[in-house]
Coordinates of C-alpha atoms in Angstrom, one line a residue:
Chain A
M1 CA 14.3 5.7 13.9
T2 CA 13.1 3.5 16.8
G3 CA 12.9 0.8 14.2
W4 CA 16.7 0.9 13.7
V5 CA 17.3 0.7 17.4
F6 CA 15.4 -2.7 17.5
M7 CA 17.1 -3.7 14.3
L8 CA 20.6 -2.9 15.4
P9 CA 21.7 -5.9 17.5
F10 CA 20.7 -8.3 14.8
A11 CA 22.1 -6.1 12.0
V12 CA 25.5 -6.0 13.7
L13 CA 25.7 -9.8 14.1
F14 CA 24.4 -10.3 10.5
I15 CA 27.1 -8.0 9.1
L16 CA 29.7 -9.8 11.1
V17 CA 28.6 -13.3 10.1
F18 CA 27.1 -12.9 6.7
L19 CA 28.4 -9.8 5.0
I20 CA 32.0 -9.5 6.1
P21 CA 32.7 -13.2 5.3
I22 CA 31.6 -12.5 1.7
I23 CA 33.9 -9.6 1.5
V24 CA 36.7 -11.5 3.2
S25 CA 36.3 -14.4 0.8
V26 CA 36.3 -12.1 -2.3
R27 CA 39.5 -10.4 -1.0
S28 CA 41.1 -13.6 0.0
S29 CA 40.4 -15.3 -3.3
L30 CA 42.6 -12.7 -5.0
F31 CA 45.6 -13.6 -2.9
A32 CA 47.8 -16.7 -2.6
Q33 CA 50.0 -17.8 0.2
Q34 CA 53.4 -18.1 -1.4
P35 CA 56.8 -18.7 0.2
A36 CA 58.7 -15.5 0.6
G37 CA 61.6 -17.2 -1.2
E38 CA 64.5 -16.3 1.2
G39 CA 65.1 -20.0 1.9
L40 CA 67.6 -22.2 0.1
Y41 CA 65.0 -23.8 -2.1
G42 CA 62.7 -20.8 -2.5
G43 CA 61.1 -21.6 0.9
G44 CA 60.7 -19.3 3.8
E45 CA 57.7 -17.9 5.5
L46 CA 54.4 -17.9 3.6
V47 CA 53.2 -14.4 2.6
D48 CA 50.0 -13.2 1.1
T49 CA 50.7 -12.3 -2.5
F50 CA 48.2 -10.6 -4.9
V51 CA 47.6 -13.0 -7.7
G52 CA 44.5 -11.5 -9.4
F53 CA 42.2 -14.2 -10.8
D54 CA 44.8 -17.0 -10.6
N55 CA 42.9 -18.8 -7.8
F56 CA 39.7 -18.8 -9.9
A57 CA 41.6 -20.0 -12.9
L58 CA 43.1 -22.8 -10.7
A59 CA 39.6 -23.6 -9.3
I60 CA 37.9 -23.6 -12.6
G61 CA 40.6 -25.7 -14.1
S62 CA 40.7 -28.2 -11.2
S63 CA 39.5 -31.6 -12.4
S64 CA 38.9 -32.7 -8.8
F65 CA 36.6 -29.8 -8.2
W66 CA 34.5 -30.7 -11.2
R67 CA 34.6 -34.4 -10.3
G68 CA 33.3 -33.6 -6.9
M69 CA 30.7 -31.2 -8.3
G70 CA 29.6 -34.0 -10.7
R71 CA 29.1 -36.4 -7.8
V72 CA 27.1 -33.9 -5.8
V73 CA 24.9 -33.0 -8.8
L74 CA 24.3 -36.6 -9.6
Y75 CA 23.6 -37.3 -5.9
A76 CA 21.1 -34.4 -5.8
A77 CA 19.4 -35.5 -9.0
V78 CA 18.5 -38.9 -7.4
Q79 CA 18.2 -38.0 -3.7
I80 CA 16.1 -34.9 -3.8
P81 CA 13.2 -36.2 -6.0
T82 CA 13.2 -39.5 -4.0
M83 CA 13.0 -37.6 -0.7
I84 CA 10.5 -35.0 -1.9
I85 CA 8.1 -37.6 -3.4
A86 CA 8.4 -39.8 -0.3
A87 CA 7.7 -36.8 2.0
L88 CA 4.7 -35.8 -0.2
V89 CA 3.2 -39.3 -0.2
L90 CA 3.6 -39.6 3.6
A91 CA 2.0 -36.2 4.1
L92 CA -0.9 -37.1 1.8
L93 CA -1.4 -40.4 3.7
L94 CA -1.4 -38.6 7.1
D95 CA -3.8 -36.0 5.8
S96 CA -6.3 -38.5 4.4
F97 CA -7.8 -40.0 7.6
I98 CA -6.3 -43.4 6.8
V99 CA -5.0 -43.6 10.4
R100 CA -6.8 -42.4 13.5
R101 CA -3.7 -41.2 15.2
P102 CA -1.4 -39.5 12.8
A103 CA 0.6 -38.0 15.7
F104 CA 2.6 -41.1 16.3
F105 CA 3.6 -41.5 12.6
R106 CA 4.4 -37.8 12.4
L107 CA 6.7 -38.0 15.4
A108 CA 8.4 -41.2 14.2
S109 CA 9.3 -39.8 10.8
F110 CA 10.5 -36.5 12.3
L111 CA 12.7 -38.2 15.0
P112 CA 15.8 -38.7 12.7
F113 CA 15.9 -34.9 12.2
A114 CA 16.7 -34.5 15.9
I115 CA 19.8 -36.6 15.4
P116 CA 22.9 -34.5 14.4
G117 CA 24.0 -35.2 10.8
I118 CA 27.4 -36.3 11.9
I119 CA 26.0 -38.8 14.5
A120 CA 23.5 -40.1 12.0
A121 CA 26.3 -40.7 9.5
M122 CA 28.3 -42.6 12.2
I123 CA 25.2 -44.7 12.9
W124 CA 24.7 -45.5 9.2
L125 CA 28.4 -46.2 8.7
Y126 CA 28.1 -49.0 11.3
L127 CA 24.8 -50.2 9.7
Y128 CA 26.6 -50.5 6.4
T129 CA 29.7 -52.3 7.9
P130 CA 29.2 -56.0 7.2
E131 CA 30.6 -57.3 10.5
V132 CA 28.5 -55.0 12.7
S133 CA 25.4 -54.4 10.5
P134 CA 22.1 -56.0 11.6
F135 CA 20.9 -56.5 8.0
M136 CA 23.9 -56.8 5.7
Q137 CA 23.9 -60.6 6.2
Y138 CA 20.4 -60.8 4.7
L139 CA 21.5 -59.0 1.5
P140 CA 22.8 -61.0 -1.5
D141 CA 26.4 -62.0 -1.3
G142 CA 28.9 -59.5 -2.7
V143 CA 26.7 -56.5 -2.0
D144 CA 29.0 -53.7 -0.7
L145 CA 27.3 -50.6 0.3
M146 CA 30.5 -48.6 0.5
A147 CA 32.0 -49.5 -2.9
P148 CA 32.7 -46.9 -5.6
G149 CA 29.4 -47.7 -7.4
T150 CA 27.2 -47.7 -4.4
V151 CA 28.6 -45.2 -1.9
L152 CA 26.6 -42.3 -3.4
L153 CA 23.4 -44.2 -3.0
S154 CA 24.3 -45.2 0.6
M155 CA 24.9 -41.5 1.5
G156 CA 21.7 -40.5 -0.3
N157 CA 19.9 -42.9 2.0
M158 CA 21.4 -41.2 5.1
T159 CA 20.2 -37.8 3.9
T160 CA 16.8 -39.2 3.0
W161 CA 16.5 -40.8 6.4
T162 CA 17.3 -37.5 8.1
Y163 CA 15.3 -35.0 6.2
T164 CA 12.2 -36.8 4.8
G165 CA 10.2 -36.2 8.0
Y166 CA 11.2 -32.6 8.1
N167 CA 10.0 -32.1 4.5
M168 CA 6.9 -34.1 5.3
L169 CA 6.0 -31.7 8.1
I170 CA 6.3 -28.8 5.7
F171 CA 3.9 -30.4 3.3
L172 CA 1.5 -31.4 6.1
A173 CA 1.5 -27.9 7.4
A174 CA 0.6 -26.6 4.0
L175 CA -2.1 -29.2 3.5
Q176 CA -3.7 -28.5 6.9
A177 CA -3.9 -24.8 6.1
V178 CA -6.3 -25.7 3.3
P179 CA -9.9 -25.0 4.3
G180 CA -11.9 -28.2 4.5
E181 CA -14.8 -26.6 2.5
L182 CA -12.6 -27.0 -0.6
Y183 CA -12.6 -30.8 -0.2
E184 CA -16.4 -30.8 0.5
A185 CA -16.9 -28.9 -2.8
A186 CA -14.7 -31.3 -4.7
R187 CA -16.6 -34.2 -3.1
L188 CA -20.0 -32.7 -4.2
D189 CA -18.6 -32.4 -7.7
G190 CA -18.1 -36.1 -7.6
A191 CA -14.3 -36.3 -7.1
N192 CA -12.9 -39.5 -5.5
G193 CA -10.0 -39.6 -3.0
W194 CA -7.4 -40.1 -5.6
Q195 CA -8.7 -37.2 -7.7
I196 CA -8.8 -34.9 -4.6
A197 CA -5.2 -35.8 -3.8
T198 CA -3.9 -35.3 -7.3
K199 CA -6.1 -32.5 -8.6
V200 CA -6.7 -30.4 -5.4
K201 CA -4.1 -31.2 -2.8
I202 CA -0.9 -31.6 -4.8
P203 CA -1.3 -28.3 -6.7
L204 CA -2.0 -26.6 -3.3
V205 CA 1.4 -27.6 -1.9
R206 CA 3.4 -26.5 -4.9
G207 CA 4.7 -23.4 -3.0
A208 CA 5.9 -25.6 -0.2
A209 CA 7.5 -28.1 -2.6
L210 CA 9.4 -25.3 -4.3
L211 CA 10.8 -24.1 -1.0
A212 CA 11.7 -27.7 0.1
V213 CA 13.5 -28.4 -3.2
L214 CA 15.4 -25.1 -3.1
L215 CA 16.6 -25.7 0.5
S216 CA 17.6 -29.2 -0.5
I217 CA 19.6 -28.1 -3.5
I218 CA 21.4 -25.5 -1.3
G219 CA 22.0 -28.2 1.3
T220 CA 23.3 -30.8 -1.1
I221 CA 25.9 -28.5 -2.7
Q222 CA 27.5 -28.2 0.7
L223 CA 27.5 -32.0 1.3
F224 CA 30.2 -32.6 4.0
N225 CA 29.3 -34.6 7.1
E226 CA 28.2 -37.8 5.4
P227 CA 31.2 -38.1 3.0
V228 CA 33.7 -37.2 5.7
I229 CA 32.4 -40.0 7.9
M230 CA 32.3 -42.4 4.9
E231 CA 35.8 -41.4 3.9
S232 CA 37.1 -42.1 7.4
A233 CA 36.3 -45.8 6.8
N234 CA 36.9 -45.8 3.0
P235 CA 40.1 -43.9 2.2
W236 CA 39.7 -44.7 -1.5
M237 CA 37.1 -41.8 -1.6
G238 CA 39.9 -39.3 -1.1
K239 CA 39.9 -35.9 0.6
D240 CA 38.2 -34.2 -2.4
F241 CA 35.1 -36.4 -2.7
T242 CA 32.7 -33.4 -2.6
P243 CA 33.5 -29.8 -3.3
M244 CA 33.0 -28.9 0.4
M245 CA 35.5 -31.6 1.4
L246 CA 37.9 -30.2 -1.2
T247 CA 37.5 -26.7 0.2
Y248 CA 38.0 -27.7 3.8
N249 CA 41.1 -29.8 3.1
S250 CA 42.6 -27.1 0.8
L251 CA 42.2 -24.6 3.6
L252 CA 43.9 -27.0 6.0
G253 CA 46.7 -27.8 3.6
A254 CA 45.8 -31.4 3.2
I255 CA 45.5 -31.0 -0.5
S256 CA 47.6 -29.1 -3.0
P257 CA 47.0 -26.3 -4.1
S258 CA 46.3 -25.2 -0.6
G259 CA 45.7 -22.1 1.5
S260 CA 42.9 -19.7 2.2
G261 CA 43.1 -18.1 -1.4
I262 CA 42.2 -21.2 -3.3
A263 CA 39.7 -22.3 -0.5
S264 CA 37.9 -19.0 -0.9
A265 CA 37.8 -19.3 -4.7
Y266 CA 36.2 -22.8 -4.3
S267 CA 33.7 -21.4 -1.8
L268 CA 32.7 -18.5 -4.2
L269 CA 32.5 -20.9 -7.2
M270 CA 30.2 -23.2 -5.2
A271 CA 28.0 -20.4 -4.0
F272 CA 27.7 -19.2 -7.7
I273 CA 26.8 -22.7 -8.9
A274 CA 24.3 -23.2 -6.1
G275 CA 22.7 -19.8 -7.0
I276 CA 22.5 -20.8 -10.7
L277 CA 20.9 -24.2 -9.9
A278 CA 18.4 -22.6 -7.4
I279 CA 17.4 -19.8 -9.7
G280 CA 17.2 -22.1 -12.7
Y281 CA 15.0 -24.5 -10.8
A282 CA 12.7 -21.7 -9.5
L283 CA 12.3 -20.3 -13.0
L284 CA 11.6 -23.7 -14.4
Q285 CA 8.9 -24.2 -11.8
R286 CA 7.3 -20.8 -12.4
R287 CA 7.1 -21.5 -16.1
K288 CA 5.5 -24.9 -15.4
G289 CA 3.1 -23.2 -13.0
D290 CA 2.1 -20.6 -15.7
A291 CA 1.5 -23.3 -18.2
A292 CA -0.7 -25.4 -15.9
Chain B
M1 CA -2.5 -15.6 10.2
S2 CA -0.9 -18.8 9.0
A3 CA -0.1 -20.3 12.3
T4 CA -3.6 -19.7 13.8
T5 CA -5.4 -21.0 10.8
T6 CA -3.3 -24.1 10.8
D7 CA -3.9 -24.7 14.5
R8 CA -7.6 -24.2 14.1
S9 CA -7.9 -26.4 11.1
A10 CA -5.7 -29.1 12.7
A11 CA -7.9 -29.0 15.8
R12 CA -11.0 -29.2 13.7
R13 CA -9.6 -32.2 11.9
A14 CA -8.5 -33.8 15.1
R15 CA -12.0 -33.6 16.4
A16 CA -13.4 -35.0 13.1
S17 CA -11.0 -38.0 13.2
A18 CA -11.6 -38.6 16.9
S19 CA -15.3 -39.0 16.3
G20 CA -14.3 -41.5 13.6
A21 CA -16.5 -39.8 11.0
P22 CA -14.6 -37.4 8.9
S23 CA -17.2 -35.2 7.4
T24 CA -15.1 -32.9 5.3
A25 CA -12.4 -35.3 4.0
V26 CA -12.7 -38.4 1.9
A27 CA -13.3 -41.6 3.8
P28 CA -10.9 -44.0 2.1
K29 CA -11.9 -47.3 0.6
P30 CA -10.8 -50.5 2.5
M31 CA -8.2 -51.3 -0.2
A32 CA -6.7 -47.8 -0.2
R33 CA -6.7 -47.9 3.5
A34 CA -4.8 -51.2 3.7
L35 CA -2.2 -49.9 1.2
G36 CA -1.9 -46.7 3.0
I37 CA -1.4 -48.3 6.4
T38 CA 1.2 -50.7 5.0
A39 CA 3.1 -47.8 3.5
L40 CA 3.0 -45.9 6.8
I41 CA 4.2 -48.9 8.8
V42 CA 7.1 -49.6 6.3
A43 CA 8.1 -45.9 6.6
T44 CA 7.9 -46.0 10.4
V45 CA 10.1 -49.1 10.6
Y46 CA 12.6 -47.3 8.3
F47 CA 12.7 -44.3 10.5
L48 CA 12.8 -46.0 13.8
A49 CA 14.9 -49.2 13.2
P50 CA 18.3 -47.4 13.2
V51 CA 17.4 -45.6 16.4
F52 CA 16.3 -48.8 18.1
W53 CA 19.5 -50.5 16.8
V54 CA 21.7 -47.8 18.4
F55 CA 19.9 -48.5 21.7
V56 CA 20.6 -52.2 21.4
A57 CA 24.2 -51.8 20.1
S58 CA 25.1 -49.5 23.0
T59 CA 24.5 -52.4 25.4
K60 CA 26.7 -54.9 23.5
N61 CA 30.4 -55.6 23.3
N62 CA 32.2 -56.0 20.0
R63 CA 31.9 -59.7 20.0
D64 CA 28.1 -59.7 20.5
L65 CA 27.8 -56.9 17.9
T66 CA 29.1 -59.2 15.3
S67 CA 27.7 -62.5 16.5
T68 CA 24.2 -61.9 17.9
F69 CA 21.0 -60.8 16.2
G70 CA 21.3 -57.1 15.5
F71 CA 17.8 -56.0 16.6
W72 CA 17.8 -57.7 20.0
F73 CA 19.9 -57.6 23.1
G74 CA 22.9 -59.9 23.8
E75 CA 25.0 -59.9 26.9
W76 CA 24.3 -56.8 28.9
N77 CA 27.5 -54.6 28.7
L78 CA 26.1 -51.2 29.1
G79 CA 28.2 -50.6 32.2
T80 CA 31.4 -51.7 30.4
N81 CA 30.6 -49.6 27.4
Y82 CA 30.0 -46.6 29.6
E83 CA 33.4 -47.1 31.3
S84 CA 35.2 -47.4 28.0
L85 CA 33.4 -44.3 26.6
M86 CA 34.7 -42.4 29.6
A87 CA 38.2 -43.9 29.3
W88 CA 38.5 -43.1 25.6
T89 CA 37.3 -39.6 26.0
Q90 CA 39.5 -39.2 29.0
G91 CA 36.5 -38.2 31.1
M92 CA 35.7 -35.4 28.7
F93 CA 32.4 -36.8 27.5
W94 CA 30.1 -35.1 29.9
H95 CA 32.2 -31.9 29.6
W96 CA 31.5 -32.0 25.8
V97 CA 27.8 -32.5 26.4
G98 CA 27.9 -29.6 28.8
N99 CA 29.6 -27.5 26.1
S100 CA 26.9 -28.4 23.6
V101 CA 24.2 -27.4 26.1
F102 CA 26.0 -24.1 26.8
Y103 CA 26.6 -23.2 23.2
S104 CA 23.1 -24.1 22.1
L105 CA 21.4 -22.4 25.0
T106 CA 23.5 -19.1 24.7
A107 CA 23.1 -18.9 21.0
G108 CA 19.4 -19.8 21.3
V109 CA 18.7 -17.1 23.9
I110 CA 20.7 -14.3 22.2
G111 CA 19.6 -15.3 18.7
T112 CA 15.9 -15.4 19.7
L113 CA 15.9 -12.1 21.4
F114 CA 17.8 -10.3 18.5
A115 CA 15.6 -12.1 15.9
V116 CA 12.3 -11.0 17.4
M117 CA 13.6 -7.5 18.0
A118 CA 14.5 -7.3 14.3
G119 CA 11.2 -9.0 13.2
Y120 CA 9.2 -6.6 15.4
A121 CA 11.1 -3.6 14.0
I122 CA 10.3 -4.7 10.4
A123 CA 6.6 -5.5 11.2
K124 CA 5.8 -2.4 13.2
F125 CA 8.1 0.5 12.3
A126 CA 9.0 2.5 9.2
F127 CA 12.7 3.4 9.1
P128 CA 15.1 4.4 6.3
G129 CA 16.7 1.4 4.6
K130 CA 14.0 -1.0 5.8
K131 CA 13.4 -2.5 2.3
I132 CA 17.1 -3.1 1.8
A133 CA 17.5 -4.7 5.2
V134 CA 14.5 -7.0 4.6
G135 CA 15.9 -8.0 1.2
V136 CA 19.3 -8.7 2.5
I137 CA 18.0 -10.8 5.4
M138 CA 15.7 -12.8 3.2
A139 CA 18.6 -13.5 0.8
G140 CA 20.4 -14.8 3.9
L141 CA 17.7 -17.4 4.2
L142 CA 18.9 -19.0 1.0
M143 CA 22.6 -18.5 1.6
P144 CA 24.6 -21.8 1.7
V145 CA 25.8 -21.4 5.2
A146 CA 28.6 -23.9 5.0
L147 CA 30.2 -21.8 2.3
L148 CA 30.4 -18.9 4.7
T149 CA 32.2 -21.0 7.3
V150 CA 35.6 -20.9 5.6
P151 CA 35.7 -17.1 5.2
L152 CA 34.1 -16.8 8.7
Y153 CA 37.1 -18.8 10.0
L154 CA 39.5 -16.4 8.2
E155 CA 37.6 -13.4 9.6
F156 CA 37.5 -14.8 13.2
H157 CA 41.1 -15.7 12.9
T158 CA 41.9 -12.0 12.2
L159 CA 39.7 -11.0 15.2
G160 CA 41.4 -13.5 17.4
L161 CA 38.2 -15.3 18.2
V162 CA 39.3 -18.7 16.8
D163 CA 39.3 -21.5 19.5
T164 CA 37.0 -19.5 21.8
A165 CA 33.4 -20.2 22.7
W166 CA 32.4 -17.0 20.8
A167 CA 33.5 -18.6 17.5
I168 CA 30.6 -21.0 17.9
I169 CA 28.1 -18.9 19.7
I170 CA 28.2 -15.7 17.5
P171 CA 27.6 -17.4 14.1
S172 CA 25.0 -19.7 15.6
A173 CA 23.0 -16.8 17.0
V174 CA 22.3 -15.2 13.7
S175 CA 19.1 -16.6 12.3
P176 CA 17.5 -15.0 9.2
F177 CA 14.7 -17.6 9.6
G178 CA 14.1 -16.4 13.1
V179 CA 13.7 -12.8 11.8
F180 CA 11.3 -14.0 9.2
L181 CA 9.2 -15.9 11.8
G182 CA 9.4 -13.0 14.2
M183 CA 8.2 -10.6 11.5
V184 CA 5.2 -12.9 10.5
Y185 CA 4.2 -13.3 14.2
A186 CA 4.5 -9.7 15.0
Q187 CA 2.4 -8.7 12.0
N188 CA -0.3 -11.0 13.1
S189 CA -0.4 -11.0 16.8
V190 CA 0.8 -7.5 17.9
P191 CA -2.1 -5.1 17.4
T192 CA -0.9 -1.7 16.4
E193 CA -3.7 -0.1 18.5
L194 CA -2.3 -1.7 21.6
L195 CA 1.1 -0.1 20.9
E196 CA -0.5 3.3 20.3
A197 CA -2.5 3.0 23.5
A198 CA 0.6 2.2 25.5
R199 CA 2.4 5.2 23.9
I200 CA -0.5 7.5 24.9
D201 CA -0.2 6.2 28.4
G202 CA 3.4 7.3 28.4
A203 CA 5.2 4.0 28.2
G204 CA 8.7 4.1 26.5
E205 CA 9.5 2.0 23.5
S206 CA 11.7 -0.4 25.4
R207 CA 9.2 -0.8 28.1
I208 CA 6.5 -1.5 25.6
F209 CA 8.7 -4.1 23.9
F210 CA 9.8 -5.9 27.1
T211 CA 6.5 -5.9 28.9
I212 CA 3.9 -6.2 26.2
V213 CA 5.4 -7.3 22.9
L214 CA 7.7 -10.1 24.2
R215 CA 4.7 -11.6 25.9
L216 CA 2.6 -11.6 22.7
L217 CA 5.5 -13.1 20.8
G218 CA 6.0 -15.9 23.2
P219 CA 5.1 -18.8 20.9
A220 CA 7.2 -17.5 18.1
M221 CA 10.1 -17.1 20.5
V222 CA 9.9 -20.8 21.6
T223 CA 9.9 -21.8 18.0
I224 CA 12.9 -19.7 17.0
F225 CA 14.7 -20.8 20.1
L226 CA 14.1 -24.5 19.2
F227 CA 15.4 -24.0 15.6
I228 CA 18.5 -22.2 16.8
F229 CA 19.2 -24.7 19.6
V230 CA 18.9 -27.7 17.4
A231 CA 20.9 -26.2 14.5
T232 CA 23.7 -25.2 17.0
W233 CA 23.7 -28.7 18.6
N234 CA 23.8 -30.4 15.2
N235 CA 26.4 -28.2 13.6
F236 CA 29.6 -29.9 12.8
L237 CA 31.7 -28.0 10.2
L238 CA 31.7 -24.8 12.3
P239 CA 33.2 -26.3 15.4
L240 CA 35.4 -28.5 13.3
L241 CA 37.1 -25.4 11.9
M242 CA 36.8 -23.1 14.8
V243 CA 37.7 -25.1 17.9
S244 CA 40.7 -27.3 18.5
S245 CA 41.0 -27.4 22.4
Q246 CA 39.5 -30.5 24.0
D247 CA 38.0 -28.2 26.6
L248 CA 35.9 -26.4 24.0
K249 CA 34.6 -29.2 21.8
P250 CA 30.9 -29.8 21.5
V251 CA 29.7 -33.4 21.7
T252 CA 29.4 -33.9 18.0
L253 CA 33.1 -33.0 17.4
G254 CA 34.2 -35.0 20.4
L255 CA 32.5 -38.1 19.2
F256 CA 33.9 -37.7 15.7
G257 CA 37.4 -37.4 17.0
M258 CA 36.9 -40.4 19.2
M259 CA 35.7 -42.4 16.2
S260 CA 38.3 -41.2 13.7
Y261 CA 41.4 -41.4 15.8
F262 CA 40.8 -44.8 17.5
A263 CA 39.4 -48.1 16.4
P264 CA 37.2 -48.1 19.4
N265 CA 34.7 -50.4 21.0
K266 CA 31.7 -49.8 18.7
G267 CA 29.2 -50.3 21.4
A268 CA 30.8 -47.5 23.4
V269 CA 30.7 -45.2 20.3
M270 CA 27.0 -45.9 19.9
L271 CA 26.4 -45.3 23.6
G272 CA 28.1 -41.9 23.1
A273 CA 25.9 -41.2 20.1
L274 CA 22.8 -42.1 22.1
L275 CA 23.8 -40.0 25.2
G276 CA 24.8 -37.1 22.9
V277 CA 21.3 -36.9 21.3
I278 CA 19.1 -37.7 24.3
P279 CA 19.0 -34.1 25.6
L280 CA 18.0 -33.0 22.1
I281 CA 15.3 -35.6 21.6
A282 CA 13.8 -34.7 25.0
L283 CA 13.6 -31.1 24.1
F284 CA 12.3 -31.9 20.7
F285 CA 9.4 -34.1 21.9
S286 CA 8.4 -31.9 24.7
L287 CA 8.1 -28.9 22.4
Q288 CA 7.0 -30.5 19.2
R289 CA 3.9 -28.4 18.6
Y290 CA 6.1 -25.3 18.2
W291 CA 8.0 -27.1 15.4
R292 CA 4.9 -27.5 13.5
S293 CA 3.8 -23.9 13.8
G294 CA 7.3 -22.8 12.7
L295 CA 7.3 -25.1 9.7
A296 CA 3.7 -24.1 8.9
A297 CA 4.7 -20.4 8.7
G298 CA 7.5 -21.3 6.4
A299 CA 5.3 -23.6 4.2
V300 CA 2.4 -21.2 3.8
K301 CA 4.4 -18.1 3.2
G302 CA 7.0 -19.8 1.0

């Protein structure tokens, strides 16, 4: 029972912050905020009305939800592999005795992670703005980093800049936990540096890679900071550019249909899709691992 | 196990590379080395150039920002930018930084203590429902937290906590990752024999925890504190939903408002960005070895 006493403070907060919100969102997704109807045009005060699965029907039938989801999935499909491969290459380079003092490079690549996402997005927004940017003038004429065709890539660059160093440290930690004798044995068997990296080191960090990709998938589904900042300068993006923006703006009433009911339905739908993508990826990796 | 192994092997490698003769790893060929160094330099420029640019931009006025070379200083306008930052934020800027410090510190201290208590309980005690508790907390590790923020807002609205400091501190203080880390450390660095000896000597459970266990879990606590502190400082969606009073805004929210509601002096905005992250960067660099041990635990176990 002593165990529960130590567990209790965390458990109380966990229930308050994780479990109750899930129950609240399920309950709230079954209600809509509809006018009471005593006004002249059916207006009047908003009251919670039980609507069953209407909110889910609305959410599933919402083309802006799926457009946003499509953008986020496309974004993830390009950004996550780019970032994970870059992080892996950097970790292998720092683990290979190419430089005497890896500490400097390690710190430099991790520095962007210390910058809040919203501030990083503000910085990059200015870096993409032609009049202020220190490098836009050197790009070919007509390159617009915030046009419909490029804005996803530009945001992908922001996330890559912020999180590559973080993922690199995860890989580096996994690499450095490998006993050096393993490399000596590979060396004695006649393996060269490239073979050691591809045949010994990369398979050894597979667990870390799985974790990094899962966390990235979950992070990307909730993409919010970067598109909000980009939208503040590019109104064409709209208030529903990503599902998280759609949810937030529906809750605030900036988008119709609005209210906590539909916002909760969007949230649950996103959690469901994130779960499917994460589980699907994990199963895929496990099968690949078994085959290898 | 993971953390100590990593430290030891890292130390061994550091010695090997310092002597210049790596015996266990592969000495790269000159060509490979040149390519590798080039790649590392390109990556470092990519990571550092924007930070350097912010530093340069925060000293420039709008005219110099558009007309002078971006990566070097123009007319020195740091003072003017500082004044316009203060003017635009109506003197609230340092108040916002103070709020960020307060929220991150409070959430960090409470969250760390609760997380190691829970981790210790899981590692060293048997209690009914333990398996379920562990399963639920580990599921929380993979929970998309932003999706909880909207229902959390609805819940806190009902509780009357919206637009109070608690609305930021309470959610930030809950760290499933902290429990995980506390559990791993407690398993590895709190000897059960020591607890038993203390019990035989007649020490109560809370005394054992506060005088012996907390000391042994010190490094884990610094790591957990860092993770919570940085996550709280960096959070944007939570304060955006929860807090509307100018008095309660953290610096991220304050800067966002300043940027989105005015067409401000861009140098002043960049100065704000710089001043808003300096405390974080300082903390970050002074305690960087704890980051690595935290990530190592995640990487090896995951």
